[in-house]
XYZ file of C-alpha atoms in Angstrom:
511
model
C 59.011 -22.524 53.746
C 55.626 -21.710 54.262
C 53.582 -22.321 57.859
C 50.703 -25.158 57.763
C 47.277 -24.559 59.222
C 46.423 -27.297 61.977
C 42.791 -27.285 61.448
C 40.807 -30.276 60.538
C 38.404 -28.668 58.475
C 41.485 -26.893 56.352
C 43.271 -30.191 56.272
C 40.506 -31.880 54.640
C 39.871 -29.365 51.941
C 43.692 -28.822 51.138
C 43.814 -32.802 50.708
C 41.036 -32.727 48.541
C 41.907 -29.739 46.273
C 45.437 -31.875 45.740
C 43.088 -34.824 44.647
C 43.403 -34.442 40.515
C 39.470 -34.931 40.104
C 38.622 -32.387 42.364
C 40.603 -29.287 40.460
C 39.056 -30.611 36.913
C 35.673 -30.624 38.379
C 36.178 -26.829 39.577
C 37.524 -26.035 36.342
C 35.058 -27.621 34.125
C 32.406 -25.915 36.857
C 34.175 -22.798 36.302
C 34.018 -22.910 32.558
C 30.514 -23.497 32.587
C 29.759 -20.582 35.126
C 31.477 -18.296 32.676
C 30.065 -19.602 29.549
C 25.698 -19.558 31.165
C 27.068 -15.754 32.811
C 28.163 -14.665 29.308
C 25.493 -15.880 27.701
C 22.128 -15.106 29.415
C 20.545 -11.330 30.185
C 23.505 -10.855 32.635
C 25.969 -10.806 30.432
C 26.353 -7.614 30.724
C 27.352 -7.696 34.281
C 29.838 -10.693 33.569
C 31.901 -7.703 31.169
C 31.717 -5.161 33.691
C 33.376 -7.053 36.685
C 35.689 -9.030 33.749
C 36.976 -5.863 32.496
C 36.853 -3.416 35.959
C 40.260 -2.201 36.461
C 42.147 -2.010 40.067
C 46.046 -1.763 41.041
C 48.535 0.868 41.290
C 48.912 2.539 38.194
C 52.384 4.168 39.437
C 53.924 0.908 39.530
C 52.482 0.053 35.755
C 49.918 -2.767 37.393
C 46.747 -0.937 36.621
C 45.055 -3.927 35.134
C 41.571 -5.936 34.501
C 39.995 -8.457 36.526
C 40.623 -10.686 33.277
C 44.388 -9.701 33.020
C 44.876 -10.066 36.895
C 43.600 -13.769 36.278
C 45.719 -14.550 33.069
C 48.904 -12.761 34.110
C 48.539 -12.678 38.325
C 46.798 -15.618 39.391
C 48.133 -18.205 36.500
C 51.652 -17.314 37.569
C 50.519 -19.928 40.364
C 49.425 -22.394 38.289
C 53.059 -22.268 36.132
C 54.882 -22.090 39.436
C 53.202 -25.693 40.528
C 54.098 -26.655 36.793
C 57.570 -25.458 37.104
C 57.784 -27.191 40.643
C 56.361 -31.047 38.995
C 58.654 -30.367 36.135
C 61.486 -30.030 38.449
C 60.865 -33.293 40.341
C 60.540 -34.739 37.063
C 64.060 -33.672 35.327
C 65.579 -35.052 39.100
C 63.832 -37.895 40.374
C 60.861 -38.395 38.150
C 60.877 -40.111 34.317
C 62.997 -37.378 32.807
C 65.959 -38.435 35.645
C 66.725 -41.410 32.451
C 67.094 -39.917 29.371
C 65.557 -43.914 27.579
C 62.716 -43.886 30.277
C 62.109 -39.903 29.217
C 62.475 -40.055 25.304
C 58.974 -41.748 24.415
C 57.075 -38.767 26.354
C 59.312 -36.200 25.175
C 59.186 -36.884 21.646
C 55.029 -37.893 22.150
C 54.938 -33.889 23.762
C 57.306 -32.677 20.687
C 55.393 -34.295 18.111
C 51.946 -33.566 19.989
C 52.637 -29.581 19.659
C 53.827 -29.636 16.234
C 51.517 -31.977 14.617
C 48.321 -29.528 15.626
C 50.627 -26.089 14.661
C 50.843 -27.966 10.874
C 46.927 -28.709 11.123
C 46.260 -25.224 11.968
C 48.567 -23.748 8.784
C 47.393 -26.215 6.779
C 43.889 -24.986 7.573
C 44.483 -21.493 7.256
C 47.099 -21.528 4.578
C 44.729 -22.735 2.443
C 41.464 -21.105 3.647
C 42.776 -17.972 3.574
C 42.834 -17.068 7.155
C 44.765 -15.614 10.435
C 48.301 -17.783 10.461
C 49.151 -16.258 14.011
C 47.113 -18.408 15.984
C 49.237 -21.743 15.142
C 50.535 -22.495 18.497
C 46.867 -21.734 20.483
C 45.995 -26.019 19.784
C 49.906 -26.835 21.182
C 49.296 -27.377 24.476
C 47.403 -29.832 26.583
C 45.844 -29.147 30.060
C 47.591 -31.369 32.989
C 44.760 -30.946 35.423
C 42.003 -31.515 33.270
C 43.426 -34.201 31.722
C 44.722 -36.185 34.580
C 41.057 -35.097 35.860
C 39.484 -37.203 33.059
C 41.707 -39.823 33.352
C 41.451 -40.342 37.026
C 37.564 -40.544 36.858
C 37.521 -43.146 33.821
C 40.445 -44.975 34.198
C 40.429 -46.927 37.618
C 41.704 -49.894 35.678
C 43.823 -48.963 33.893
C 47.678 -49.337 34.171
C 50.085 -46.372 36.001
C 52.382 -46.381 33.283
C 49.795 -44.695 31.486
C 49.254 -42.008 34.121
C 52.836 -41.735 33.930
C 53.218 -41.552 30.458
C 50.299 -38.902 30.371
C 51.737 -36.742 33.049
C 55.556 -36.967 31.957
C 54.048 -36.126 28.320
C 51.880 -32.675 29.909
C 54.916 -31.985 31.902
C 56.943 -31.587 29.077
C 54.125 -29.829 26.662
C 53.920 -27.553 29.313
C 57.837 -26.707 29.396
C 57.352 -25.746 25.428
C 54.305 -23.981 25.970
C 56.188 -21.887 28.430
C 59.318 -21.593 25.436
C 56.172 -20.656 22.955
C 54.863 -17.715 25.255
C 58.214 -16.477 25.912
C 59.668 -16.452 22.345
C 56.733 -15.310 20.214
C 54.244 -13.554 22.481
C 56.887 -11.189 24.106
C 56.423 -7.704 23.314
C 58.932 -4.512 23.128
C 61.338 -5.462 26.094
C 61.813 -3.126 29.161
C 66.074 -4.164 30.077
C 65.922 -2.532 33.502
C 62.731 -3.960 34.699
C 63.791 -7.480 32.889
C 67.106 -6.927 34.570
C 65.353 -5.951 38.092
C 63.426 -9.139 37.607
C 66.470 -11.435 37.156
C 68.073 -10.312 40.321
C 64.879 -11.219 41.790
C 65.659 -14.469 40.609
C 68.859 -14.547 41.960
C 68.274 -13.753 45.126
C 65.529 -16.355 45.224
C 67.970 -18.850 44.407
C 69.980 -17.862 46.792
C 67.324 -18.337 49.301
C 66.260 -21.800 48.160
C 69.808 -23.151 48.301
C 70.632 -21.909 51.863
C 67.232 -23.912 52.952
C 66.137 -20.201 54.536
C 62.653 -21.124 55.504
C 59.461 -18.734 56.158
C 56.856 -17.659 53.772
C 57.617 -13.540 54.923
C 60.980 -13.764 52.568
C 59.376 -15.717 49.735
C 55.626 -14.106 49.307
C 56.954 -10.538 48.772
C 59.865 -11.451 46.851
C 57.766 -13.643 44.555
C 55.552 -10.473 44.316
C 58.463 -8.065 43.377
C 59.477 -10.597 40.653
C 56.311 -10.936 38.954
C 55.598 -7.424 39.001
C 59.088 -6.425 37.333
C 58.550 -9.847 34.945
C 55.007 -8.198 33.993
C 56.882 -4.722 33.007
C 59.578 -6.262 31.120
C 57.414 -7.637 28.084
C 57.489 -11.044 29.234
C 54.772 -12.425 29.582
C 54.501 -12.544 33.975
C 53.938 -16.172 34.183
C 57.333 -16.681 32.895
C 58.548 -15.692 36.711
C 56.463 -18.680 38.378
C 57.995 -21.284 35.869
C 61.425 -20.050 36.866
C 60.662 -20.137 40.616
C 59.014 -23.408 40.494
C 62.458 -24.465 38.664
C 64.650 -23.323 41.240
C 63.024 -25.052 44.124
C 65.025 -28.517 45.493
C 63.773 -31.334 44.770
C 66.179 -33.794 46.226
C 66.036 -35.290 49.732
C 69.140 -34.534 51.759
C 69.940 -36.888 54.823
C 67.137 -36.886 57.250
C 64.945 -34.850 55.488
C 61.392 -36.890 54.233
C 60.243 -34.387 52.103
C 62.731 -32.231 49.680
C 61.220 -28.287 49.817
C 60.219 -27.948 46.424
C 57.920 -31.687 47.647
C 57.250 -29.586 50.420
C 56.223 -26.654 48.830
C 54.423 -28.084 46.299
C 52.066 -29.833 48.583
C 51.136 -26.475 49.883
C 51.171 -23.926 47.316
C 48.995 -26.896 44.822
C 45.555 -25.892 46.551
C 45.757 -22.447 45.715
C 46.338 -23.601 41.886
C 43.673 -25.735 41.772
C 41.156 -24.098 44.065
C 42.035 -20.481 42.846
C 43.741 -19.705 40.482
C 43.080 -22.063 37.635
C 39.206 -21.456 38.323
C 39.247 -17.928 38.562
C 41.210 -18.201 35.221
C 38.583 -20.207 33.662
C 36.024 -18.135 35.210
C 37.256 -14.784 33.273
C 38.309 -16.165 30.279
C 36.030 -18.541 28.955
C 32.981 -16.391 28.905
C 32.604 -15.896 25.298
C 29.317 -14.864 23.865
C 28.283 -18.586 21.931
C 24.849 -18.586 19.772
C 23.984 -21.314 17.380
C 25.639 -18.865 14.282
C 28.316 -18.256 16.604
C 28.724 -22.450 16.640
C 28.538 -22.682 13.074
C 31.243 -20.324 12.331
C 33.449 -22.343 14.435
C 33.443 -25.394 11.584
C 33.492 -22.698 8.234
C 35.833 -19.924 9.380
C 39.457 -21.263 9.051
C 41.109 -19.841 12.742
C 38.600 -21.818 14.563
C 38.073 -24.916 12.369
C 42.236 -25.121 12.196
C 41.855 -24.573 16.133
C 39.301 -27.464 16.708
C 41.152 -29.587 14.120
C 44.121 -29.098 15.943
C 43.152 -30.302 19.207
C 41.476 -33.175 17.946
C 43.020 -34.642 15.044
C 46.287 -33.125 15.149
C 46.978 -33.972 18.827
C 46.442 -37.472 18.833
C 47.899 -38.156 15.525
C 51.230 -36.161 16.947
C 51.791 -37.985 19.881
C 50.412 -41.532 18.936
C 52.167 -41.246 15.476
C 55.582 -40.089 17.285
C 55.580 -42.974 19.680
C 55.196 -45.026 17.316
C 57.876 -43.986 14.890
C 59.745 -43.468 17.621
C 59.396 -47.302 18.918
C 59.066 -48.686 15.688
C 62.843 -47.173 14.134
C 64.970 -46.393 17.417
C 65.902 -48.545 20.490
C 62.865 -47.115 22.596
C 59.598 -49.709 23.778
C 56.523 -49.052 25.446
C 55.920 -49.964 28.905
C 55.063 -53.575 28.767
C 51.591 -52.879 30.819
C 50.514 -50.904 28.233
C 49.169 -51.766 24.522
C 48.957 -49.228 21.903
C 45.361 -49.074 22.132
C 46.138 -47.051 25.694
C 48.605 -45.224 24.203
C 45.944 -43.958 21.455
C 42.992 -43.668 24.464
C 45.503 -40.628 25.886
C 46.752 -39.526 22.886
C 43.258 -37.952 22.284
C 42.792 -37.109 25.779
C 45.950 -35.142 25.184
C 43.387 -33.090 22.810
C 41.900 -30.970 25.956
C 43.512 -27.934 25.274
C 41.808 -25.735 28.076
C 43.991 -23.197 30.305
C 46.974 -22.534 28.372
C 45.125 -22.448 24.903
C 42.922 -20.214 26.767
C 45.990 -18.062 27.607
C 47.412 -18.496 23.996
C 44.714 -17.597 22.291
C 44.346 -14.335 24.144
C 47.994 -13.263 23.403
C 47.942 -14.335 19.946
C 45.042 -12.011 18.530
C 45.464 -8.857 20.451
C 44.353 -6.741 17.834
C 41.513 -8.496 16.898
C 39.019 -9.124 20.527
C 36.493 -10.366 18.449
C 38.361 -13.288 16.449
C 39.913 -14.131 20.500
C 36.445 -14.671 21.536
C 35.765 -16.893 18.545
C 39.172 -18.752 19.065
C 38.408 -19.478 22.771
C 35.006 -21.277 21.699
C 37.224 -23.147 19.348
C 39.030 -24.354 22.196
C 36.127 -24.927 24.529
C 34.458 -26.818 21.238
C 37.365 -29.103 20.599
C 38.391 -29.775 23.996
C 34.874 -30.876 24.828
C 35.335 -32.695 21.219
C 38.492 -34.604 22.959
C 37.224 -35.472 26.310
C 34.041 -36.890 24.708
C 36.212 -39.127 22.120
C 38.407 -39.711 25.110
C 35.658 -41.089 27.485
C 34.654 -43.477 24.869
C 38.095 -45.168 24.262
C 39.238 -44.842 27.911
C 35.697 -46.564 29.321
C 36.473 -49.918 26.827
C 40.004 -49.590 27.922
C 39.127 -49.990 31.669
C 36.225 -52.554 30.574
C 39.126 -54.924 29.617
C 41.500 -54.113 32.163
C 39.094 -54.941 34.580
C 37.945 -58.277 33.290
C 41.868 -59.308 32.949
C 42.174 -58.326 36.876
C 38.827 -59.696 38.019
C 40.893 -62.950 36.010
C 44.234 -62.667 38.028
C 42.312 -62.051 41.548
C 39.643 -65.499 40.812
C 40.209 -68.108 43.668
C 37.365 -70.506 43.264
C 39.073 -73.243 45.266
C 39.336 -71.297 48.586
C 42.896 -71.123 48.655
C 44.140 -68.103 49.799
C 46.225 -68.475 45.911
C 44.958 -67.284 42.765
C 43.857 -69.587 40.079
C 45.585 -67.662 37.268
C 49.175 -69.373 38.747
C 47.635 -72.492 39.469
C 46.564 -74.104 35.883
C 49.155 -76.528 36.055
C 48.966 -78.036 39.293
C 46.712 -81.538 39.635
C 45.639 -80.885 43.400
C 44.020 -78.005 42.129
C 41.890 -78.943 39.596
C 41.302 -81.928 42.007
C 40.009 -79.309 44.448
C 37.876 -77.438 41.461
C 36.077 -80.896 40.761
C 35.701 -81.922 44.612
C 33.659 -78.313 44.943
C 31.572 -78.431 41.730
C 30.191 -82.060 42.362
C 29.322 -80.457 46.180
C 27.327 -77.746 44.691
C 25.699 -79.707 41.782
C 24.485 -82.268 44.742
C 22.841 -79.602 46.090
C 21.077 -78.239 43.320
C 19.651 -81.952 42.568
C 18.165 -81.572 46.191
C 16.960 -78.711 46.201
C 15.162 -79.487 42.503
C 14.481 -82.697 43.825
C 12.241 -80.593 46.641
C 10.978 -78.396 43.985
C 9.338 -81.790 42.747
C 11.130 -80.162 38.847
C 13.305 -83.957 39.225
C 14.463 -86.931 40.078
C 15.506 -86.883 43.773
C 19.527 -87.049 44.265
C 20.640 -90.746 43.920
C 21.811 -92.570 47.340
C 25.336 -93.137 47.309
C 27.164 -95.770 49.263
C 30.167 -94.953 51.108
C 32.946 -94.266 49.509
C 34.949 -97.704 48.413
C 37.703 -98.559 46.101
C 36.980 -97.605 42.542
C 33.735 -95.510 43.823
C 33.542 -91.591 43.742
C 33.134 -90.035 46.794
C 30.033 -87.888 47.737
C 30.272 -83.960 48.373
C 29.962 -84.728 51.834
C 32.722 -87.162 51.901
C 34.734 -85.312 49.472
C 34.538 -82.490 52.502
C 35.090 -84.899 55.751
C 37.514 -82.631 57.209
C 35.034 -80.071 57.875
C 37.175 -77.062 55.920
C 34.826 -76.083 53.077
C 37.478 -76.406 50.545
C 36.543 -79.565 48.750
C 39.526 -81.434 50.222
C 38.935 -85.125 51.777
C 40.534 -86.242 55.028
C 43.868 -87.462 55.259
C 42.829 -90.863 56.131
C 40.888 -91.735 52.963
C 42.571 -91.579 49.441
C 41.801 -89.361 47.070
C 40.338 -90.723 43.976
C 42.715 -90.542 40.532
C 41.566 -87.940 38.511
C 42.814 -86.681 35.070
C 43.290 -82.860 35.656
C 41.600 -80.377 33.657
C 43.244 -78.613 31.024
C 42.782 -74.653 31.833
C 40.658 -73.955 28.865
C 38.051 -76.824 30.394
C 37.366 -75.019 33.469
C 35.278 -71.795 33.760
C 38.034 -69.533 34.547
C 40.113 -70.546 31.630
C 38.048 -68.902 29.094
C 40.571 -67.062 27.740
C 42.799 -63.194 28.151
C 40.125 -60.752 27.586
C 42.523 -58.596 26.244
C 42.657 -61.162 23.060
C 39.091 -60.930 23.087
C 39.254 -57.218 22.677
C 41.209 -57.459 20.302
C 44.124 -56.006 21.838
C 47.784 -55.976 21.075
C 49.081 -55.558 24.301
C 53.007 -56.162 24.280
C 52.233 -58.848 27.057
């Protein structure tokens, strides 16, 4: 659909924007960009270019630098969302309904567990009930960010799980904006922006390529979305929902793959920064910080992401397990499960969004409610790091287990603990290297020199050196000579049997 640049250079930063750590980095960078701009003598520049206005006024698209990001530029970010969805609902973990009911309830229960923290809060505090859905959602790049830096161990069911789980969060954040924060509708220009849609469809399912057709009519459709009282990004989801995501014969890629893999460096390079750049640039002072934990909209907010998100989505998983039919990947233990649930708490770029639409009266309690988010998504990656790092300690150790061959092989020892010739081997190589530490402490003059040995004769061990006649390193004696009996060690006698480390972790693990 659209043309690809052949340049090296482009190449290499397209690949790298894709990369999941790479577009959290820029977004945390752009977060804190926005939050030292806001917050030092500048500031006052950082309101003048957030709230400058530019666009054609004739066509109702007069707008801020700040509303340009939120309702322009974000439109991208929905459109990848409503392109991973897609591929997802047909060939991803939503394809089976079993394989897609532990995320989907974890995402159900993870939005509404927060909204009741944040009522709770402010029903009995006495403060603003409409900002109950701003601790809902959970950010999919930052997350997947965090959990690509700190979890190298750790199993892909659980990036699965966590992406499935955002996927889906993201779907009913998208049902929350369009439901509740839609204002007075405009029917022709919602009507204008449905044929849009229409003929988009049409489009994508007669495989018409070229990025001259799409790029204006995506333009026309946003700007008639943005007139009609829904909220603009609305148009991106339903584009990115439209594209094919099924491979026809011959085809590698399906478009919406295709298209995807394009249009995602924009998202994360552009516009998720730029997002972050104008929105998070509240004015924070240590009052300002204080307020966040004794006014009831922020506390409810921080509460929310932290407490009410991973009690949601671990507590719904494991209801869910526990009563129905469903089970938990068998790589995973519920220790991982608990690890993302409070990852899940990193509220970011939607909250951001939510939290602007849901106080538009009030631009001083919005301000307040975005450092709530910024305060309890920080909150969440921090509690996050913590669990995930001991999670990837252990998950290490058990693969650092399953990849030890100390007898030179070429076979791991982990499916060798009942087989003689290999404990035989084990023994041949540790009497080779305690021989040479008598020699060498024998030449330290710290002891007795190494006994002489005879050569080898019936009912005598062998030396190292005969134990390793054929030359091969590997402990094993030439095939004229016979080996001496030996009683093979039981696993737990030799150093690599020391146990799972996930036992030693204390960990539940399924396995």
């Amino acid at each position: 659909m659209f043309g690809r640049l052949p340049l090296p250079e482009y190449r290499y930063v397209t690949d790298a924007l894709r990369a999941e750590t790479l577009g959290g980095v820029l977004l945390l960078a752009a977060a804190v960009l926005a939050l030292i701009w806001a917050n030092t003598p500048l500031s006052e520049s950082y309101t003048s270019v957030r709230d400058f206005h530019f666009g054609p006024g004739s066509l109702g698209l007069h707008l801020s630098v700040e509303h340009w990001a939120a309702d322009g530029l974000l439109a991208v970010f929905f459109f990848v969302a409503g392109a991973e969805l897609k591929r997802e609902l047909v060939a991803g973990d939503l394809r089976d309904p079993r394989a897609a009911a532990l995320p989907v309830v974890a995402a159900a229960c993870g939005m509404i567990a927060p909204a009741l923290v944040y009522t709770l809060v402010n029903a009995f505090g006495g403060g603003n009930l409409g900002g109950w859905a701003v601790p809902t959602a959970t950010d999919i790049a930052f997350a997947l960010a965090v959990l690509a830096v700190l979890g190298t161990s750790l199993p892909s069911p659980l990036r699965a799980f966590l992406l499935t789980l955002a996927v889906v969060d993201d779907l009913f954040a998208i049902l929350i904006i369009a439901v509740f924060f839609t204002s007075d509708l405009n029917f022709v220009a919602l009507g204008g922006a449905l044929a849009g849609l229409l003929v988009f469809w049409v489009l994508v399912r007669k495989d018409v390529r070229g990025w001259y057709f799409y790029v204006p009519l995506a333009l026309v459709i946003w700007g008639l979305m943005y007139n009609s009282g829904v909220h603009a990004t609305i148009a991106g989801v339903a584009m990115g929902l439209m594209l094919r995501c099924t491979r026809r014969e011959g085809e590698t890629v399906s478009p919406g793959e295709r298209i995807d893999h394009q249009v995602r460096p924009l998202s994360a390079g552009l516009a998720v920064p730029l997002f972050a750049l104008f929105s998070a640039g509240v004015s924070v002072s240590g009052g300002a910080l204080g307020d966040i934990f004794s006014r009831p909209e922020t506390l409810g907010v921080v509460l929310g992401l932290v407490v009410g998100k991973a009690l949601g989505i671990f507590g719904g998983t494991w209801t869910t397990v526990r009563f129905t039919r469903a089970s938990l990947s068998e790589e995973l233990a519920w220790a991982d499960l608990f690890a993302v649930s409070v990852l899940a708490g990193i509220g970011f770029t939607v909250s951001l969004l939510i939290g602007e639409l849901a106080f538009p009266d009030d631009p001083g309690l919005a301000d307040e409610v975005k450092a709530a988010v910024l305060v309890g998504s920080l909150i969440a990656v921090l509690l996050a790091a913590v669990l995930l790092r001991r999670r990837n300690r252990v998950y290490r150790r058990i693969a650092q287990e399953e990849e030890r061959d100390e007898d030179r092989d070429a076979v791991p020892d982990v499916y060798q603990e009942d087989d003689p010739e290999h404990h035989l081997r084990l023994a041949a190589l540790y009497e080779r290297k305690a021989a040479a530490e008598r020699r060498r402490a024998a030449a330290l003059g710290e002891g007795p020199p190494a006994p002489e040995r005879p050569g080898h004769r019936h009912g005598q061990a062998q030396t190292p050196a005969e134990a390793d006649r054929d030359g091969d390193g590997n402990g094993n004696a030439s095939t004229d000579a016979p080996a001496t009996p030996a009683t093979p060690a039981s696993p737990t006698d030799t150093p690599h049997g020391a146990g799972d480390p996930r036992k030693e972790d204390g960990d539940p693990s399924p396995r």
